[in-house]
Amino acid sequence: MTIVLIVTAGTLLAYWAALKVAAAVPHPLVNPVLLAALGIWLALWLTGMTPSAYRAAAGPLVLALELAIVALGVPLADRLKALKGRALPAFCALLVGTSVTIAAGIGLARLAGLPVPLVEALSAKTVSSGFAIAIMERIGGPAALAAGLVVATGMIGALTVPPLFRRLGLTAPDALGLAAGQSGHVVATDALLRTDRASGEYSALALIITGLLGSVLVPLLLGLLT
Amino acid sequence: MASKQLGSAATFLGGVAALFLAREVGVILALTTGLPVPAAVLGLLLIALASGVSPWLRRLLAAASSLFVRWLGAFIVPPFVGLAMFLPLLGDHGPVVFGILVLTTLLGAGTTAGCYLLFRSRGVRA
């Protein structure tokens, strides 16, 4: 019981500190999850605790992750109301974009002869970390690897998509936001919300809808393409 | 003042209970239907539907939902820490994985934006 409390409090403290650092250095590469994980890795190394023992002791946070995914239903309902007549084109575009990304990830990974855990993780990197972890746990895939690739994808998306779109003249907040949220998840959404609020709102909606679509499409396409 | 705080705490706990309930219904749905979709995602759909039609439920969920969503990143840390076990695998295939990540990220963004602009210009409406 004591170890559960220490691990839970320690993780929350590490994340809180990482949030403070990320707020002080607002850059996509300064990711709070990555920073907190670095702190936890250091603590594990110092104490000799294994990652699996840490994960077992962090049970309350794993349950909280599930509740946080459920809680995303509230902002989803709010943002869908705000979309009004653009909900259907946005949904259809995200459906096509997410399907293409998952299929391309699986196809390229298979073409490159990557091992099965990497193929599975690359299929789930299309959705936000919370969804990717839930999907991997549902199908028995490598949740930690998928979460790592999602964070890397978020950084790539945040660093490349908005500047590239602006250079191409694609500055409509709805198109830019949906594309950034679909491809760069929380990292891109966070970066956009700080610099371009209108695009950021669309990005937040896109990351939730992409997560929903990915929950159906990842197991389906993995079954079809592997 | 005290009764107002008590009311806020009761609303918060009610919101957490509603999230738990939606998650449990999601578990039952996933088990009974055999859908490969995670139970939490089914719970998300239930909450989105219910809070969309019931302003009372929307108010009940507001504080709890906001707190859980704000701390979502913290809850990702424990699974993320397990990434250490995959570092040798990533070390062996790093450049290929990085290339796939960049390609698929740009492909996804381009496809989504292109399709959205196309559907919007064709007048697709909800």
Coordinates of C-alpha atoms in Angstrom, one line a residue, chain A residues 15 33 37 40-41 44 54 61 64-71 73-74 77-78 81 85-86 88-90 92-94 96-97 100-101 104-105 112 114-115 122 125 129 131 133-134 138 142 144-145 148 151 153 156-157 160-161 165 170 174 178-179 182-183 212 215, chain B residues 19-20 22-23 30 35-38 40-41 43-45 47-48 51-52 58 61 65 68-69 71-84 86 89-90 93 96-98 100-102 104-109 111-113 115-117 119-120 124-126:
Chain A
Y15 CA 4.5 15.4 -14.0
V33 CA 5.3 13.2 -20.5
A37 CA 9.4 9.8 -17.6
I40 CA 11.0 8.5 -13.1
W41 CA 13.7 6.6 -15.0
L44 CA 14.1 3.8 -10.8
Y54 CA 6.9 0.5 -11.0
L61 CA -2.9 6.1 -12.3
A64 CA -7.2 7.1 -13.9
L65 CA -6.0 7.0 -17.5
E66 CA -9.1 5.0 -18.4
L67 CA -11.3 7.5 -16.6
A68 CA -9.5 10.4 -18.4
I69 CA -10.3 8.8 -21.8
V70 CA -14.0 8.5 -20.8
A71 CA -13.9 12.1 -19.6
G73 CA -16.5 12.6 -24.0
V74 CA -17.5 16.0 -22.5
A77 CA -19.8 16.8 -27.2
D78 CA -19.1 20.5 -26.6
K81 CA -21.9 21.4 -31.1
G85 CA -22.6 22.1 -40.4
R86 CA -18.9 21.3 -40.7
L88 CA -19.7 15.7 -41.4
P89 CA -16.8 16.9 -43.7
A90 CA -14.5 17.0 -40.7
C92 CA -15.1 12.1 -43.2
A93 CA -11.8 13.8 -43.7
L94 CA -10.5 12.4 -40.4
V96 CA -9.9 9.0 -44.6
G97 CA -6.7 10.6 -43.1
V100 CA -4.5 6.1 -44.8
T101 CA -2.0 6.8 -41.9
A104 CA 0.7 3.3 -44.5
G105 CA 2.3 2.8 -41.1
A112 CA 10.9 -2.7 -44.1
L114 CA 10.3 -4.6 -38.9
P115 CA 9.5 -7.0 -36.0
L122 CA 3.5 2.0 -35.6
K125 CA 1.0 5.8 -33.3
S129 CA -1.2 8.2 -26.3
F131 CA -6.0 5.8 -26.9
I133 CA -2.3 2.5 -24.7
A134 CA -5.9 1.4 -24.4
R138 CA -7.0 -4.5 -25.7
P142 CA 3.3 -3.2 -26.7
A144 CA 4.8 1.4 -23.8
L145 CA 6.4 1.2 -27.3
G148 CA 6.8 6.3 -27.0
V151 CA 5.0 11.2 -28.3
T153 CA 5.0 11.5 -33.7
I156 CA 7.3 15.6 -35.5
G157 CA 3.8 16.8 -36.3
T160 CA 6.6 20.1 -39.3
V161 CA 2.8 20.4 -40.0
F165 CA 0.9 24.3 -44.2
L170 CA -3.1 26.5 -46.1
D174 CA -10.3 24.4 -39.5
L178 CA -7.8 19.2 -38.1
A179 CA -4.6 18.1 -39.9
Q182 CA -4.9 14.2 -36.6
S183 CA -1.1 13.9 -37.1
L212 CA -12.2 7.1 -31.6
S215 CA -9.9 2.4 -31.8
Chain B
L19 CA -17.3 8.5 -15.4
F20 CA -16.8 5.2 -13.4
A22 CA -19.7 4.9 -18.1
R23 CA -16.4 3.0 -18.0
A30 CA -16.9 -4.7 -24.9
L35 CA -15.9 -5.5 -30.1
P36 CA -12.1 -4.9 -30.3
V37 CA -12.7 -1.3 -29.2
P38 CA -11.3 -0.5 -25.7
A40 CA -12.8 3.3 -22.1
V41 CA -13.5 4.4 -25.7
G43 CA -17.4 4.8 -22.2
L44 CA -16.2 8.0 -23.9
L45 CA -18.9 7.6 -26.6
I47 CA -20.5 10.2 -22.0
A48 CA -20.4 12.2 -25.3
S51 CA -23.8 14.9 -22.0
G52 CA -24.9 16.1 -25.4
R58 CA -23.1 18.0 -18.5
L61 CA -19.5 16.1 -15.3
S65 CA -14.0 15.8 -16.6
F68 CA -9.1 14.2 -15.5
V69 CA -8.5 15.7 -18.9
W71 CA -4.0 15.5 -15.8
L72 CA -4.3 13.0 -18.7
G73 CA -0.5 13.4 -19.4
A74 CA 0.4 12.3 -15.9
F75 CA -1.6 9.1 -16.3
I76 CA 0.3 8.3 -19.5
V77 CA 3.7 8.4 -17.6
P78 CA 3.5 4.8 -16.0
P79 CA 2.9 3.0 -19.4
F80 CA 5.4 5.3 -21.0
V81 CA 8.1 4.4 -18.5
G82 CA 8.0 0.8 -19.9
L83 CA 9.5 2.2 -23.1
A84 CA 12.9 1.5 -21.5
F86 CA 12.2 -1.5 -25.9
L89 CA 14.7 -2.7 -30.4
L90 CA 14.5 1.0 -31.2
H93 CA 15.6 -0.1 -36.2
V96 CA 13.7 3.2 -40.4
V97 CA 11.2 3.9 -37.6
F98 CA 12.0 7.6 -37.7
I100 CA 8.2 5.9 -41.2
L101 CA 7.0 8.3 -38.5
V102 CA 7.9 11.4 -40.6
T104 CA 3.1 8.8 -42.2
T105 CA 2.7 12.0 -40.1
L106 CA 3.0 14.2 -43.2
L107 CA 0.8 11.9 -45.3
G108 CA -1.9 11.9 -42.6
A109 CA -1.9 15.6 -42.2
T111 CA -4.7 13.6 -46.6
T112 CA -6.9 15.0 -43.7
A113 CA -6.6 18.7 -44.8
C115 CA -10.1 15.7 -47.9
Y116 CA -11.6 18.3 -45.5
L117 CA -11.2 21.1 -48.0
F119 CA -15.7 17.8 -48.8
R120 CA -16.3 21.3 -47.5
V124 CA -21.1 18.1 -47.6
R125 CA -23.2 19.0 -44.5
A126 CA -24.1 17.2 -41.3

